Coordinates of C-alpha atoms and ligand atoms in Angstrom, one line a residue:
X1 CA 17.9 -17.9 -18.4
X2 CA 19.7 -14.8 -19.6
X3 CA 17.6 -11.7 -19.2
X4 CA 18.4 -8.1 -20.1
X5 CA 15.5 -6.6 -18.3
X6 CA 14.9 -9.0 -15.4
X7 CA 15.4 -8.6 -11.7
X8 CA 18.4 -6.5 -10.6
X9 CA 19.1 -8.6 -7.5
X10 CA 18.5 -12.0 -6.0
X11 CA 18.1 -11.0 -2.3
X12 CA 16.1 -8.3 -0.6
X13 CA 17.7 -4.8 -0.4
X14 CA 19.4 -4.2 3.0
X15 CA 20.4 -0.5 2.5
X16 CA 19.2 2.1 5.0
X17 CA 16.5 3.5 2.8
X18 CA 14.9 0.1 2.2
X19 CA 15.2 -0.8 5.9
X20 CA 13.4 2.5 6.7
X21 CA 10.6 1.7 4.3
X22 CA 10.4 -1.9 5.7
X23 CA 10.2 -0.6 9.2
X24 CA 7.4 1.8 8.5
X25 CA 4.8 -1.0 8.2
X26 CA 1.9 1.5 8.1
X27 CA 1.3 3.9 5.2
X28 CA -1.5 6.2 4.1
X29 CA -2.6 5.8 0.4
X30 CA -4.4 8.8 -1.1
X31 CA -6.5 8.8 -4.2
X32 CA -7.5 12.3 -5.2
X33 CA -8.3 13.8 -8.6
X34 CA -11.1 15.1 -10.7
X35 CA -13.1 11.8 -10.0
X36 CA -13.6 13.1 -6.4
X37 CA -16.0 15.8 -7.8
X38 CA -18.7 13.5 -9.3
X39 CA -17.8 11.0 -6.5
X40 CA -19.4 8.0 -8.1
X41 CA -22.5 9.8 -9.3
X42 CA -23.2 10.9 -12.9
X43 CA -26.3 12.6 -14.3
X44 CA -28.0 12.0 -11.1
X45 CA -27.4 8.3 -10.9
X46 CA -25.1 6.4 -8.6
X47 CA -22.6 4.3 -10.5
X48 CA -21.9 1.3 -8.3
X49 CA -18.2 0.9 -9.2
X50 CA -14.9 2.4 -8.1
X51 CA -15.3 6.2 -8.3
X52 CA -12.0 6.7 -10.1
X53 CA -13.3 4.5 -12.9
X54 CA -16.4 6.7 -13.5
X55 CA -15.3 8.2 -16.9
X56 CA -15.0 4.7 -18.3
X57 CA -18.0 3.0 -16.6
X58 CA -20.4 6.0 -17.3
X59 CA -18.8 6.6 -20.7
X60 CA -18.3 10.3 -20.0
X61 CA -17.4 12.2 -23.2
X62 CA -13.7 13.4 -22.9
X63 CA -14.6 17.1 -23.1
X64 CA -17.1 16.8 -20.3
X65 CA -14.5 15.0 -18.1
X66 CA -11.9 17.6 -18.9
X67 CA -14.3 20.4 -18.0
X68 CA -14.3 19.1 -14.4
X69 CA -10.9 20.8 -14.1
X70 CA -12.8 24.1 -14.0
X71 CA -14.6 22.9 -10.9
X72 CA -11.5 21.6 -9.1
X73 CA -11.2 24.8 -7.0
X74 CA -9.5 23.2 -3.9
X75 CA -11.9 25.3 -1.8
X76 CA -11.3 23.1 1.3
X77 CA -7.9 21.5 0.4
X78 CA -5.4 21.9 3.2
X79 CA -2.3 19.8 3.0
X80 CA -1.6 20.4 6.7
X81 CA -4.9 18.8 7.6
X82 CA -4.3 15.8 5.4
X83 CA -0.9 15.4 7.0
X84 CA -2.5 15.6 10.4
X85 CA -4.8 12.7 9.4
X86 CA -1.7 10.6 8.6
X87 CA -0.2 11.5 12.1
X88 CA -3.6 10.5 13.7
X89 CA -3.5 7.2 11.8
X90 CA 0.1 6.4 12.9
X91 CA 1.2 6.3 9.3
X92 CA 5.0 6.5 8.7
X93 CA 4.7 7.1 4.9
X94 CA 2.1 8.4 2.4
X95 CA 1.6 7.5 -1.2
X96 CA -0.3 10.0 -3.4
X97 CA -1.8 9.6 -6.8
X98 CA 0.2 12.0 -9.0
X99 CA -1.6 10.9 -12.1
X100 CA -4.4 8.3 -12.2
X101 CA -5.7 6.5 -15.3
X102 CA -7.6 9.6 -16.5
X103 CA -4.3 11.4 -17.1
X104 CA -5.0 14.4 -14.8
X105 CA -1.8 15.5 -13.1
X106 CA -1.7 16.9 -9.5
X107 CA 1.4 18.9 -10.4
X108 CA 1.9 21.6 -13.2
X109 CA 3.5 19.2 -15.7
X110 CA 5.2 20.7 -18.7
X111 CA 4.4 17.7 -20.8
X112 CA 0.6 17.9 -20.9
X113 CA -2.1 20.6 -20.5
X114 CA -4.2 18.4 -18.2
X115 CA -2.9 19.5 -14.9
X116 CA -3.3 21.6 -11.8
X117 CA -1.9 24.6 -13.5
X118 CA -5.0 24.8 -15.6
X119 CA -7.5 24.8 -12.7
X120 CA -8.9 27.8 -10.9
X121 CA -6.4 27.8 -8.1
X122 CA -3.4 26.6 -10.1
X123 CA -1.9 25.3 -6.9
X124 CA 0.9 22.7 -6.9
X125 CA -0.9 20.0 -4.8
X126 CA 2.1 17.7 -4.8
X127 CA 4.5 20.5 -3.7
X128 CA 2.1 21.4 -0.8
X129 CA 1.7 17.8 0.3
X130 CA 5.4 17.0 0.2
X131 CA 6.1 20.0 2.4
X132 CA 3.3 19.3 4.9
X133 CA 4.0 15.5 5.3
X134 CA 7.8 15.9 5.5
X135 CA 7.4 18.6 8.1
X136 CA 5.8 15.8 10.2
X137 CA 8.6 13.3 9.5
X138 CA 6.3 11.3 7.2
X139 CA 7.9 10.0 4.0
X140 CA 6.2 10.7 0.7
X141 CA 5.9 8.3 -2.2
X142 CA 4.3 9.0 -5.6
X143 CA 1.7 6.7 -7.3
X144 CA 1.9 7.0 -11.1
X145 CA -0.4 5.3 -13.6
X146 CA 1.4 4.2 -16.7
X147 CA -2.1 3.5 -18.2
X148 CA -3.5 6.8 -19.5
X149 CA -7.0 6.8 -21.0
X150 CA -6.6 10.4 -22.3
X151 CA -3.2 10.5 -24.1
X152 CA -3.7 10.0 -27.8
X153 CA -0.6 7.8 -28.1
X154 CA -1.7 5.3 -25.3
X155 CA -2.4 1.8 -26.7
X156 CA -3.8 -1.2 -24.8
X157 CA -2.4 -3.6 -27.5
X158 CA 0.1 -3.1 -30.3
X159 CA -1.5 -4.4 -33.5
X160 CA 0.7 -2.8 -36.2
X161 CA 3.6 -0.4 -36.9
X162 CA 1.4 2.6 -36.4
X163 CA 0.6 1.4 -32.9
X164 CA 4.2 0.7 -32.1
X165 CA 5.2 4.2 -33.3
X166 CA 2.4 5.8 -31.2
X167 CA 3.2 3.8 -28.1
X168 CA 6.9 4.6 -28.4
X169 CA 5.8 8.3 -28.3
X170 CA 3.7 7.6 -25.2
X171 CA 6.5 5.8 -23.4
X172 CA 8.7 8.8 -24.1
X173 CA 6.0 11.1 -22.7
X174 CA 5.7 9.0 -19.5
X175 CA 9.5 8.9 -19.1
X176 CA 9.6 12.7 -19.3
X177 CA 6.9 13.0 -16.7
X178 CA 8.7 10.7 -14.4
X179 CA 12.0 12.6 -14.9
X180 CA 10.0 15.8 -14.2
X181 CA 8.6 14.4 -10.9
X182 CA 12.1 13.3 -9.8
X183 CA 13.4 16.8 -10.7
X184 CA 10.7 18.8 -9.0
X185 CA 10.3 16.7 -5.9
X186 CA 13.8 15.2 -5.1
X187 CA 12.9 14.3 -1.5
X188 CA 10.3 11.8 -2.7
X189 CA 11.2 8.3 -1.2
X190 CA 9.4 5.9 -3.5
X191 CA 7.4 5.4 -6.7
X192 CA 4.2 3.2 -6.7
X193 CA 3.4 2.2 -10.3
X194 CA 0.0 1.1 -11.5
X195 CA -1.7 0.5 -14.8
X196 CA 1.0 -1.8 -16.2
X197 CA -1.0 -5.0 -17.0
X198 CA -1.8 -4.3 -20.7
X199 CA -0.1 -6.1 -23.6
X200 CA 1.5 -2.8 -24.7
X201 CA 3.4 -2.4 -21.5
X202 CA 4.3 -6.1 -21.2
X203 CA 5.8 -5.9 -24.6
X204 CA 8.1 -3.1 -23.5
X205 CA 9.8 -4.6 -20.4
X206 CA 12.9 -2.7 -21.4
X207 CA 11.1 0.6 -20.7
X208 CA 10.1 -0.5 -17.2
X209 CA 13.7 -1.5 -16.5
X210 CA 14.9 1.9 -17.8
X211 CA 12.3 3.7 -15.5
X212 CA 13.6 1.9 -12.5
X213 CA 17.2 2.6 -13.5
X214 CA 16.6 6.3 -14.2
X215 CA 14.8 6.9 -10.9
X216 CA 17.4 5.1 -8.8
X217 CA 20.2 7.1 -10.6
X218 CA 18.5 10.4 -10.0
X219 CA 17.1 9.6 -6.5
X220 CA 19.5 7.2 -4.7
X221 CA 17.7 5.1 -2.2
X222 CA 14.3 5.5 -3.8
X223 CA 12.0 2.5 -3.5
X224 CA 10.1 1.1 -6.5
X225 CA 7.2 -1.4 -6.4
X226 CA 7.2 -4.6 -8.4
X227 CA 4.1 -3.6 -10.3
X228 CA 6.1 -1.3 -12.6
X229 CA 8.1 -4.2 -13.9
X230 CA 8.0 -6.5 -16.9
X231 CA 11.0 -8.5 -18.1
X232 CA 12.2 -9.4 -21.6
X233 CA 9.4 -12.0 -22.0
X234 CA 6.6 -9.9 -20.5
X235 CA 6.6 -11.6 -17.1
X236 CA 5.4 -9.1 -14.4
X237 CA 6.4 -8.6 -10.8
X238 CA 8.5 -11.8 -10.7
X239 CA 10.9 -12.3 -13.7
X240 CA 11.1 -15.4 -15.9
X241 CA 13.8 -16.7 -13.5
X242 CA 11.5 -16.4 -10.5
X243 CA 13.2 -13.4 -9.0
X244 CA 11.3 -10.4 -7.7
X245 CA 11.7 -7.2 -9.8
X246 CA 11.5 -3.8 -8.1
X247 CA 12.1 -3.6 -4.4
X248 CA 8.9 -5.0 -2.9
X249 CA 6.1 -7.2 -4.2
X250 CA 2.9 -5.1 -4.7
X251 CA 0.3 -7.6 -6.0
X252 CA -1.9 -7.6 -2.9
X253 CA -4.6 -5.1 -3.7
X254 CA -7.7 -5.3 -1.6
X255 CA -6.5 -8.8 -0.5
X256 CA -3.9 -10.2 1.9
X257 CA -1.9 -13.4 1.7
X258 CA -3.0 -16.4 3.7
X259 CA -1.8 -15.8 7.3
X260 CA -0.1 -19.2 7.6
X261 CA 1.8 -18.8 4.3
X262 CA 5.3 -18.2 5.7
X263 CA 6.8 -18.3 2.2
X264 CA 5.5 -14.7 1.8
X265 CA 7.9 -13.6 4.5
X266 CA 10.9 -14.3 2.2
X267 CA 10.3 -11.1 0.3
X268 CA 9.5 -7.5 1.0
X269 CA 5.9 -6.8 0.1
X270 CA 3.0 -4.3 0.7
X271 CA -0.8 -4.8 0.6
X272 CA -3.0 -1.8 -0.2
X273 CA -6.6 -1.6 1.0
X274 CA -9.7 0.6 0.5
X275 CA -11.8 1.8 3.5
X276 CA -15.1 1.3 1.6
X277 CA -15.5 -2.2 0.0
X278 CA -14.2 -1.3 -3.5
X279 CA -13.7 2.4 -4.3
X280 CA -10.3 4.2 -4.1
X281 CA -11.6 7.6 -5.1
X282 CA -14.2 9.2 -2.8
X283 CA -17.7 7.6 -3.6
X284 CA -20.6 9.4 -2.0
X285 CA -23.2 6.7 -2.6
X286 CA -24.6 4.2 0.0
X287 CA -22.9 1.5 -2.2
X288 CA -19.6 2.7 -0.8
X289 CA -20.5 4.5 2.4
X290 CA -22.4 1.5 3.8
X291 CA -19.3 -0.7 3.6
X292 CA -16.6 1.2 5.5
X293 CA -14.2 -1.0 7.4
X294 CA -14.3 -1.3 11.2
X295 CA -11.1 0.1 12.8
X296 CA -10.4 -3.3 14.5
X297 CA -10.6 -4.9 11.0
X298 CA -7.9 -2.4 9.9
X299 CA -5.8 -3.3 13.0
X300 CA -6.2 -7.0 12.2
X301 CA -4.9 -6.3 8.7
X302 CA -2.0 -4.3 9.9
X303 CA -0.9 -7.1 12.3
X304 CA -1.6 -9.7 9.6
X305 CA 0.8 -7.9 7.2
X306 CA 3.4 -7.3 9.8
X307 CA 3.4 -11.0 10.9
X308 CA 4.4 -11.9 7.4
X309 CA 7.0 -9.1 6.9
X310 CA 4.8 -6.8 4.8
X311 CA 3.6 -3.2 4.9
X312 CA 0.0 -2.1 4.9
X313 CA -1.1 0.9 2.9
X314 CA -4.6 2.1 3.9
X315 CA -6.3 4.3 1.3
X316 CA -8.1 7.6 1.9
X317 CA -10.3 9.3 -0.8
X318 CA -10.6 13.0 0.0
X319 CA -13.8 14.7 -1.3
X320 CA -14.0 16.9 -4.4
X321 CA -13.5 20.2 -2.4
X322 CA -10.3 18.8 -0.8
X323 CA -11.7 17.9 2.6
X324 CA -11.0 14.5 4.1
X325 CA -14.2 12.4 4.6
X326 CA -15.1 12.6 8.3
X327 CA -15.8 8.8 8.6
X328 CA -12.4 8.1 7.2
X329 CA -10.7 10.5 9.6
X330 CA -12.6 8.8 12.5
X331 CA -11.2 5.4 11.5
X332 CA -7.7 6.9 11.2
X333 CA -8.0 8.3 14.7
X334 CA -9.2 5.0 16.3
X335 CA -6.5 3.0 14.5
X336 CA -3.9 5.5 15.5
X337 CA -4.9 5.4 19.2
X338 CA -4.4 1.7 19.1
X339 CA -1.0 2.0 17.4
X340 CA 0.0 4.6 20.0
X341 CA -0.4 1.9 22.7
X342 CA 0.6 -1.2 20.7
X343 CA 2.8 0.1 17.9
X344 CA 5.8 -1.6 19.6
X345 CA 4.5 -4.9 18.1
X346 CA 4.2 -3.3 14.6
X347 CA 6.7 -0.7 13.7
X348 CA 10.1 -2.2 13.0
X349 CA 8.6 -5.7 13.4
X350 CA 8.2 -8.6 11.0
X351 CA 7.9 -12.4 10.8
X352 CA 8.5 -14.4 14.0
X353 CA 10.5 -17.4 12.7
X354 CA 9.5 -20.6 14.6
X355 CA 6.2 -19.2 15.9
X356 CA 3.4 -20.9 13.9
X357 CA 0.2 -19.1 12.9
X358 CA -2.0 -19.4 16.1
X359 CA -5.4 -18.7 14.6
X360 CA -6.5 -16.2 17.2
X361 CA -4.2 -13.4 15.8
X362 CA -0.6 -13.0 14.9
X363 CA 2.9 -13.3 16.3
X364 CA 5.2 -10.5 15.3
X365 CA 8.9 -10.1 16.1
X366 CA 10.9 -6.9 16.6
X367 CA 13.6 -7.1 13.9
X368 CA 16.3 -5.5 16.0
X369 CA 15.6 -6.7 19.6
X370 CA 14.1 -10.1 18.7
X371 CA 11.2 -9.5 21.1
X372 CA 8.1 -11.5 20.2
X373 CA 4.5 -10.2 20.5
X374 CA 1.1 -11.9 20.4
X375 CA -1.5 -9.7 18.8
X376 CA -4.9 -11.1 19.7
X377 CA -7.3 -9.8 17.1
X378 CA -9.6 -12.9 16.9
X379 CA -10.1 -13.9 20.5
X380 CA -11.8 -17.3 20.6
X381 CA -15.3 -17.6 22.0
X382 CA -13.8 -19.4 25.0
X383 CA -12.0 -16.2 26.0
X384 CA -8.8 -18.3 26.2
X385 CA -5.9 -18.4 23.8
X386 CA -3.6 -21.4 23.4
X387 CA 0.1 -20.6 23.1
X388 CA 2.5 -23.0 21.5
X389 CA 6.1 -22.0 22.0
X390 CA 8.9 -23.0 19.6
X391 CA 10.8 -26.1 20.8
X392 CA 13.3 -25.3 23.5
X393 CA 11.6 -22.3 24.9
X394 CA 9.4 -21.9 28.1
X395 CA 7.2 -19.0 29.0
X396 CA 8.4 -16.5 31.7
X397 CA 5.5 -14.1 31.3
X398 CA 3.0 -12.3 29.1
X399 CA 3.0 -8.5 29.5
X400 CA -0.1 -6.7 28.3
X401 CA 1.1 -3.7 26.3
X402 CA -0.3 -0.4 27.6
X403 CA -1.1 -1.5 31.1
X404 CA 2.0 -3.5 31.7
X405 CA -0.1 -6.0 33.6
X406 CA 1.0 -9.7 33.6
X407 CA -2.1 -11.9 33.1
X408 CA 0.5 -14.6 33.1
X409 CA 3.8 -14.8 34.9
X410 CA 5.8 -17.8 35.9
X411 CA 7.4 -20.6 34.1
X412 CA 5.1 -22.6 32.0
X413 CA 5.2 -25.5 29.6
X414 CA 5.7 -25.0 25.9
X415 CA 1.9 -25.4 25.3
X416 CA -0.7 -23.8 27.6
X417 CA -3.8 -21.7 27.6
X418 CA -4.3 -18.1 28.9
X419 CA -7.5 -16.6 30.1
X420 CA -7.9 -13.3 28.3
X421 CA -10.6 -11.7 30.4
X422 CA -13.6 -9.8 29.0
X423 CA -13.4 -8.0 25.7
X424 CA -11.7 -4.6 25.9
X425 CA -13.1 -1.5 24.2
X426 CA -9.5 -0.4 23.5
X427 CA -9.4 -3.0 20.7
X428 CA -7.3 -6.1 20.1
X429 CA -4.9 -6.9 23.0
X430 CA -1.2 -7.3 22.5
X431 CA 1.2 -9.2 24.8
X432 CA 4.9 -9.1 24.9
X433 CA 5.8 -12.8 25.1
X434 CA 8.7 -13.2 27.5
X435 CA 10.5 -16.5 27.2
X436 CA 13.6 -18.3 28.3
X437 CA 15.5 -21.3 27.0
X438 CA 14.4 -24.5 28.5
X439 CA 16.9 -25.5 31.3
X440 CA 16.7 -29.1 30.2
X441 CA 15.6 -29.1 26.6
X442 CA 13.0 -31.8 26.4
X443 CA 13.3 -34.1 23.4
X444 CA 11.6 -33.0 20.2
X445 CA 7.8 -32.5 20.7
X446 CA 6.4 -36.0 21.1
X447 CA 4.9 -36.9 17.7
X448 CA 1.2 -37.6 17.7
X449 CA 0.9 -41.4 17.9
X450 CA -0.4 -42.9 14.7
X451 CA -3.9 -43.9 15.6
Ligands
LIG1 C1 -9.2 -3.7 -12.4 C2 -8.5 -2.6 -11.6 C3 -7.6 -1.8 -12.3 C4 -7.0 -0.7 -11.6 C5 -7.2 -0.5 -10.3 C6 -6.5 0.6 -9.6 N1 -5.5 0.1 -8.7 C7 -5.7 0.6 -7.4 C8 -4.5 0.9 -6.6 C9 -6.5 1.9 -7.7 O1 -5.7 2.9 -8.2 C10 -7.5 1.4 -8.7 O2 -8.1 2.4 -9.5 C11 -8.1 -1.4 -9.6 C12 -8.7 -2.4 -10.3

């Protein structure tokens, strides 16, 4: 059907900026704002819900929430140390909350009074972060919440003309803020939109189309997530013709696609994930701190996303004083040490066509060399993995990344088992799968007899 505000392309972007984003594979998400101060606790009680939702869940009066800005002293905020955490993680890009649902801005915005300029330090947090991350060669993306609980013209639904007038003012305000971000920080590489599920936004697909157009006009190459977009009929992420809007699908939040669902690999996509079970902002309570992910779990998710051609964005919630939470830094370090040895199977890699999901981990394929890797994150109890090669290939050898050892070398059939040896404390093992074309291609795999 004819759409004015639908997808702007039928196929994935192949320009250099998109290829760069695609090749990054691992990103650092950061949720930081006033919510890091109460950190999930209000009036002495733990609120067992995402820390950034505290003002809504604990029904905090607006004035009391705004007063937190006076306590946002940045006493221990150091952009260099944050950027060092991203380097330790092995992240190639970072996405920072410029404004979350509460409306507080991490930059001195000219379009509201609720921003860093009206805090004790007055520091431009975004400016310091962009400088520190880019000095380390790490791209910076901006998260921006269209949903804004504080702005008087925000509307969840549009019931009458007054609502329509107010919301038009709100959309104008948000557009001005986005123009301001593009103007102040022109080296930013992407925008990650959130808070676009309400009826009010879905009824204004034109505005989401305009935002994407404006950003791409001002910042050529910039990458925009599908979550911004609604089409003429209010369809989100994918337009009413079934085409992806924005540059990559961003519906995977605290969940990943089924690892055998190769249809996912047809599009660019990114999954974002918390380190605690369910809080994006720092939550000090045992409800969050007792559920931190294990580094090897994070490695499994990174390989899972890569195997289906997706990026993985791991979230960090710095504390109210600006320091990174030690437990999160430790996880970053362990994952980064693994990537330092095995990143060859992740960075610049994607879906390995023809290599079916093996169950014990994931196959990934280097998008430029075609090299195939076996990432064993779920070693079977038997200590052996069963490898099934695509038809027409035979195995020459399996090279263990890091050590360069060959637990298996020599021609082998298209289906065979490999002894892995005892568990390694260096985390999941990765093998480069070296193959050659079968000299005498056997007939198609014998079909299982109908029994
Ligand atoms: C129901 C719900 C709404 C918004 C969210 C926000 N999206 C994540 C990326 C975080 O920003 C979280 O606050 C999470 C759940």
